PDB file of C-alpha atoms in Angstrom:
ATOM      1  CA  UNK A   1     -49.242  98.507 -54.504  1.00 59.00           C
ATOM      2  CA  UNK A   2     -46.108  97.947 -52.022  1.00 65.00           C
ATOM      3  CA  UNK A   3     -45.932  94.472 -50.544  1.00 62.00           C
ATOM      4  CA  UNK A   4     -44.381  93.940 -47.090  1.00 67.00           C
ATOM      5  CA  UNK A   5     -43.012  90.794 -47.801  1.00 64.00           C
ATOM      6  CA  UNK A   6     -40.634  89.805 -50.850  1.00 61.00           C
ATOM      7  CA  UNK A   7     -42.408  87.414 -53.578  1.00 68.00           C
ATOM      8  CA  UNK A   8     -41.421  84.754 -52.640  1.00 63.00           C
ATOM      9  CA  UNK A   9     -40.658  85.113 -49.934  1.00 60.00           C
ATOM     10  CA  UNK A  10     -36.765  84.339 -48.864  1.00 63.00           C
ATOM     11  CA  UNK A  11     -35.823  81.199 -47.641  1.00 62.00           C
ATOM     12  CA  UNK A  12     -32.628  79.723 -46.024  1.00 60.00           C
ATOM     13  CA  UNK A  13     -31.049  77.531 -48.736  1.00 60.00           C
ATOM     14  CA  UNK A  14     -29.159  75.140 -45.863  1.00 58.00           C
ATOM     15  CA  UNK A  15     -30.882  71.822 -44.927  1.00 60.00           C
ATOM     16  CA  UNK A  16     -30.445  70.276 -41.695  1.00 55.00           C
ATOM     17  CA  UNK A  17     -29.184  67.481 -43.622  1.00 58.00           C
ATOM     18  CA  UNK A  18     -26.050  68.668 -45.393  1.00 64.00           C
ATOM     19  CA  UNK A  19     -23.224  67.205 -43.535  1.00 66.00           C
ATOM     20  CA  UNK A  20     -23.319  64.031 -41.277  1.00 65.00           C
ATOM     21  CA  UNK A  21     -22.948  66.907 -37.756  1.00 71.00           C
ATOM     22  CA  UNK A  22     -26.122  68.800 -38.758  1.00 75.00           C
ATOM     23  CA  UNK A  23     -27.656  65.160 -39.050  1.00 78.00           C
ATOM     24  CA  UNK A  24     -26.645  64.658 -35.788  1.00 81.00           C
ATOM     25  CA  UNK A  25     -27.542  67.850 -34.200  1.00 81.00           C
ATOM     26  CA  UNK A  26     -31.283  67.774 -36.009  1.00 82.00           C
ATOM     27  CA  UNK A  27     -31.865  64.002 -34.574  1.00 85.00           C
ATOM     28  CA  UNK A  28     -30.571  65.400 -31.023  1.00 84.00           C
ATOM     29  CA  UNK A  29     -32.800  68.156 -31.106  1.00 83.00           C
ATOM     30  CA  UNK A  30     -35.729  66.592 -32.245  1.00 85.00           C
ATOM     31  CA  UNK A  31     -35.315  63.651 -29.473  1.00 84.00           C
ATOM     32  CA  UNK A  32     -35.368  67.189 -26.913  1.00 82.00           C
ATOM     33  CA  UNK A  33     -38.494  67.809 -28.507  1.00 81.00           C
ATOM     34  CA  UNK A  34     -40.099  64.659 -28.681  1.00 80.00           C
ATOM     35  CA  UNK A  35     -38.951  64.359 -25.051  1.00 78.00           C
ATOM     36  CA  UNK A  36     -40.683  67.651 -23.182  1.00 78.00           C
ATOM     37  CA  UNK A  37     -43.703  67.983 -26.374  1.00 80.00           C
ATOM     38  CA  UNK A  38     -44.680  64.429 -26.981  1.00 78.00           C
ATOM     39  CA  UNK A  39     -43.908  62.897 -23.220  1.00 68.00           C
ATOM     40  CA  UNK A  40     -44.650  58.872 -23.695  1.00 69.00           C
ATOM     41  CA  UNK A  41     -48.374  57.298 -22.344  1.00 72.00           C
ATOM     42  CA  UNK A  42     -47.785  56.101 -18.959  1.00 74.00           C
ATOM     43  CA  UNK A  43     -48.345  52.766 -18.743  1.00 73.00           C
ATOM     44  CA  UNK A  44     -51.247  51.544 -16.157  1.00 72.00           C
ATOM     45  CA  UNK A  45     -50.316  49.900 -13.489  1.00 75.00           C
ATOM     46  CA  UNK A  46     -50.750  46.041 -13.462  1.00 77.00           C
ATOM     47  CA  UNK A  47     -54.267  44.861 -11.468  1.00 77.00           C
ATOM     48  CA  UNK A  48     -53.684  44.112  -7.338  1.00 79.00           C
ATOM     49  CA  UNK A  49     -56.037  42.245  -6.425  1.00 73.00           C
ATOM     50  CA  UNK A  50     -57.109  42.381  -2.783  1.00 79.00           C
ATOM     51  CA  UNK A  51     -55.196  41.081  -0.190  1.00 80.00           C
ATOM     52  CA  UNK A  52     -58.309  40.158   2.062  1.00 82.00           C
ATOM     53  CA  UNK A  53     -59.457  36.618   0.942  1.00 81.00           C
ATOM     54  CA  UNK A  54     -56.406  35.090  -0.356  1.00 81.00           C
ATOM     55  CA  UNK A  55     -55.669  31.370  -1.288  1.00 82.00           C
ATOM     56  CA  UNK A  56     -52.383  30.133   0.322  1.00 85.00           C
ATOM     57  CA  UNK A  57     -49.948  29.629  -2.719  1.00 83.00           C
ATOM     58  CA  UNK A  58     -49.087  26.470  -1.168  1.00 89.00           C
ATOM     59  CA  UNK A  59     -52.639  24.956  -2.033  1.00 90.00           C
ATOM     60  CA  UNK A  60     -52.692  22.160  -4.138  1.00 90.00           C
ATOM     61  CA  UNK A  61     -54.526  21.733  -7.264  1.00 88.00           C
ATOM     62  CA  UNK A  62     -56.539  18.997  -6.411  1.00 88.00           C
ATOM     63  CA  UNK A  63     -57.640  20.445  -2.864  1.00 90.00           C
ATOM     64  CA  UNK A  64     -58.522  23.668  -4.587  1.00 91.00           C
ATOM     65  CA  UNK A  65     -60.457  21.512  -7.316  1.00 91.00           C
ATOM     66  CA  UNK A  66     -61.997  19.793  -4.071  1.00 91.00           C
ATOM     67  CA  UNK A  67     -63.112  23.009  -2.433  1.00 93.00           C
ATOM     68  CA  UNK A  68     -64.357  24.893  -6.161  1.00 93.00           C
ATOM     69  CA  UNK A  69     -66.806  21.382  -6.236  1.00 92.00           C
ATOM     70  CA  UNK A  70     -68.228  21.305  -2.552  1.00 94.00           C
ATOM     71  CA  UNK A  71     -68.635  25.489  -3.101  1.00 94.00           C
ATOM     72  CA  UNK A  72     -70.728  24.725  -6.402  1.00 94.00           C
ATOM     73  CA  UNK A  73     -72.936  22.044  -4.605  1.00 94.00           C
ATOM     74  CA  UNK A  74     -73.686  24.757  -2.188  1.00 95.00           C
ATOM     75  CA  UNK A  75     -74.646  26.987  -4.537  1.00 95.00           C
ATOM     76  CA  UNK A  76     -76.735  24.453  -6.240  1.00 94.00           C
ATOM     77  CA  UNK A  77     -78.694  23.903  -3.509  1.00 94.00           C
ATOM     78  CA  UNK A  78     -78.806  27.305  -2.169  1.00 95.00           C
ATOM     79  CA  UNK A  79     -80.318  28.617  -5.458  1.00 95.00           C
ATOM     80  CA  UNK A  80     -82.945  25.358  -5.611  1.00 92.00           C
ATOM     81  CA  UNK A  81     -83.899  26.493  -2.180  1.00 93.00           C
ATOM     82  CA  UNK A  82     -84.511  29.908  -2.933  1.00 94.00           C
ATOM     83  CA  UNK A  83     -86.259  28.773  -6.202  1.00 92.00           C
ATOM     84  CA  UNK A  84     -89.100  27.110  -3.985  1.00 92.00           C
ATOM     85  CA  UNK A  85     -89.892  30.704  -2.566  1.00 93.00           C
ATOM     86  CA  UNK A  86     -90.632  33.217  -5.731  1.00 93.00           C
ATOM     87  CA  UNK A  87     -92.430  33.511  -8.476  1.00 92.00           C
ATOM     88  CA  UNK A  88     -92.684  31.320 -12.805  1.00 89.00           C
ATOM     89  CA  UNK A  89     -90.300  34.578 -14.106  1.00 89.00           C
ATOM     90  CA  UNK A  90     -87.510  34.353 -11.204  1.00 92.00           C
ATOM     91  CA  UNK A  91     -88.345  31.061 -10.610  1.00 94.00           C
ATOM     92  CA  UNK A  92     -87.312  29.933 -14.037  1.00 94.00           C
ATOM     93  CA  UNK A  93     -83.831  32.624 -13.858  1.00 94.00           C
ATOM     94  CA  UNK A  94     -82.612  30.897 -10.669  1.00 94.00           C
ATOM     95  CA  UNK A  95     -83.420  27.192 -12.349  1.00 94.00           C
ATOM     96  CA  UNK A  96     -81.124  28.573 -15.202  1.00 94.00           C
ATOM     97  CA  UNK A  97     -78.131  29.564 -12.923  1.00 95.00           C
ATOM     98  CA  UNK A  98     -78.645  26.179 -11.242  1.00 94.00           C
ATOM     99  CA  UNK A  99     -78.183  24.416 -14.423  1.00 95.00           C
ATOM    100  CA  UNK A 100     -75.250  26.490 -14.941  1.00 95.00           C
ATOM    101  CA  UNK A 101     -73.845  25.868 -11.506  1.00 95.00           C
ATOM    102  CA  UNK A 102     -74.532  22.139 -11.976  1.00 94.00           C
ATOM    103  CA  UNK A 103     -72.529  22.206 -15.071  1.00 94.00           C
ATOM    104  CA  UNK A 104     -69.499  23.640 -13.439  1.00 94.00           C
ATOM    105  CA  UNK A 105     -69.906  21.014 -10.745  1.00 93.00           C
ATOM    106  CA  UNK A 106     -69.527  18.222 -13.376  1.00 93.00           C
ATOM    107  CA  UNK A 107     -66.714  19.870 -15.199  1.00 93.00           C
ATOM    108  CA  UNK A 108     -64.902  20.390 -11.620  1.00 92.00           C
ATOM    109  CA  UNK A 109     -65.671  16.565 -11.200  1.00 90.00           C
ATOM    110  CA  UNK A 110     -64.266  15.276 -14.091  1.00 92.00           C
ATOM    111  CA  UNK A 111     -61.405  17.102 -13.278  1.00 90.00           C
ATOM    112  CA  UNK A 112     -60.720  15.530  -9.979  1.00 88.00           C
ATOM    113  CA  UNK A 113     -61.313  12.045 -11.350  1.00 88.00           C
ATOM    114  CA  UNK A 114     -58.391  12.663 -14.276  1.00 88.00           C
ATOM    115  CA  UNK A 115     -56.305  13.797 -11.246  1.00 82.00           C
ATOM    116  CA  UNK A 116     -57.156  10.674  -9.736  1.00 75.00           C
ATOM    117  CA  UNK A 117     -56.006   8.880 -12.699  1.00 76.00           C
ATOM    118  CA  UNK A 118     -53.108   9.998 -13.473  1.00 76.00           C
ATOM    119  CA  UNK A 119     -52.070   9.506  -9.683  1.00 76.00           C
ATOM    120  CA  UNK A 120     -52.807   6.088 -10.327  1.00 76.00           C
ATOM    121  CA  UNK A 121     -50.942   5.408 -13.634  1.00 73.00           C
ATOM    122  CA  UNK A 122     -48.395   3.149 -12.778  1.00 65.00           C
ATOM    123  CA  UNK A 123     -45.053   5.168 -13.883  1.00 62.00           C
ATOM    124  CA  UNK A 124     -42.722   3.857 -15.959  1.00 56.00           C
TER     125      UNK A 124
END
């Protein structure tokens, strides 16, 4: 039976490796490849958050802290109001975020009165 192909077939006996050039040459190609084949992952583009409701950078800390703690006293007695007007199973879910509302009221608090203290630390 005649074969098309020698057995084994041929092969080229040079490596791209022989001589520091052909080194070279093989890492320059294969960047050319990598570049056009294998193009890098964009990277996403950072978050921008909207532009319509935004704090003045100027704000300070305390004021902000000031105006987080009047908004969750608001909130708190927005949701008790509501609470009054539905049923036990809603009822009982706006109680909850209440609570949780209430809790971020206190934290907010104790907040403003360690600002308060360290205002008042005499300084050295």
């Amino acid at each position: 039976m005649f074969k098309a192909t020698p057995n084994p077939p041929e092969v080229d006996s040079t490596s791209p490796y022989e001589s520091p050039d052909s080194k070279k040459l093989n890492e320059a190609a294969e960047r050319a490849l990598d570049h056009y084949l294998k193009p890098p992952p964009k990277q996403p583009e950072g978050r921008k958050p909207s532009r319509m409701f935004l704090v003045a950078p100027d704000m300070d800390n305390e004021s902000l802290l000031a105006h987080v703690c009047e908004s969750l006293a608001s909130a708190s007695v927005m949701t008790s109001d509501i609470a009054v007007y539905v049923d036990a199973p809603q009822r009982h879910t706006l109680l909850a975020i209440q609570q949780v509302i209430m809790l971020a009221e206190l934290a907010v608090n104790r907040v403003l009165d360690n600002v308060d203290v360290l205002k008042a630390a005499p300084h050295s």
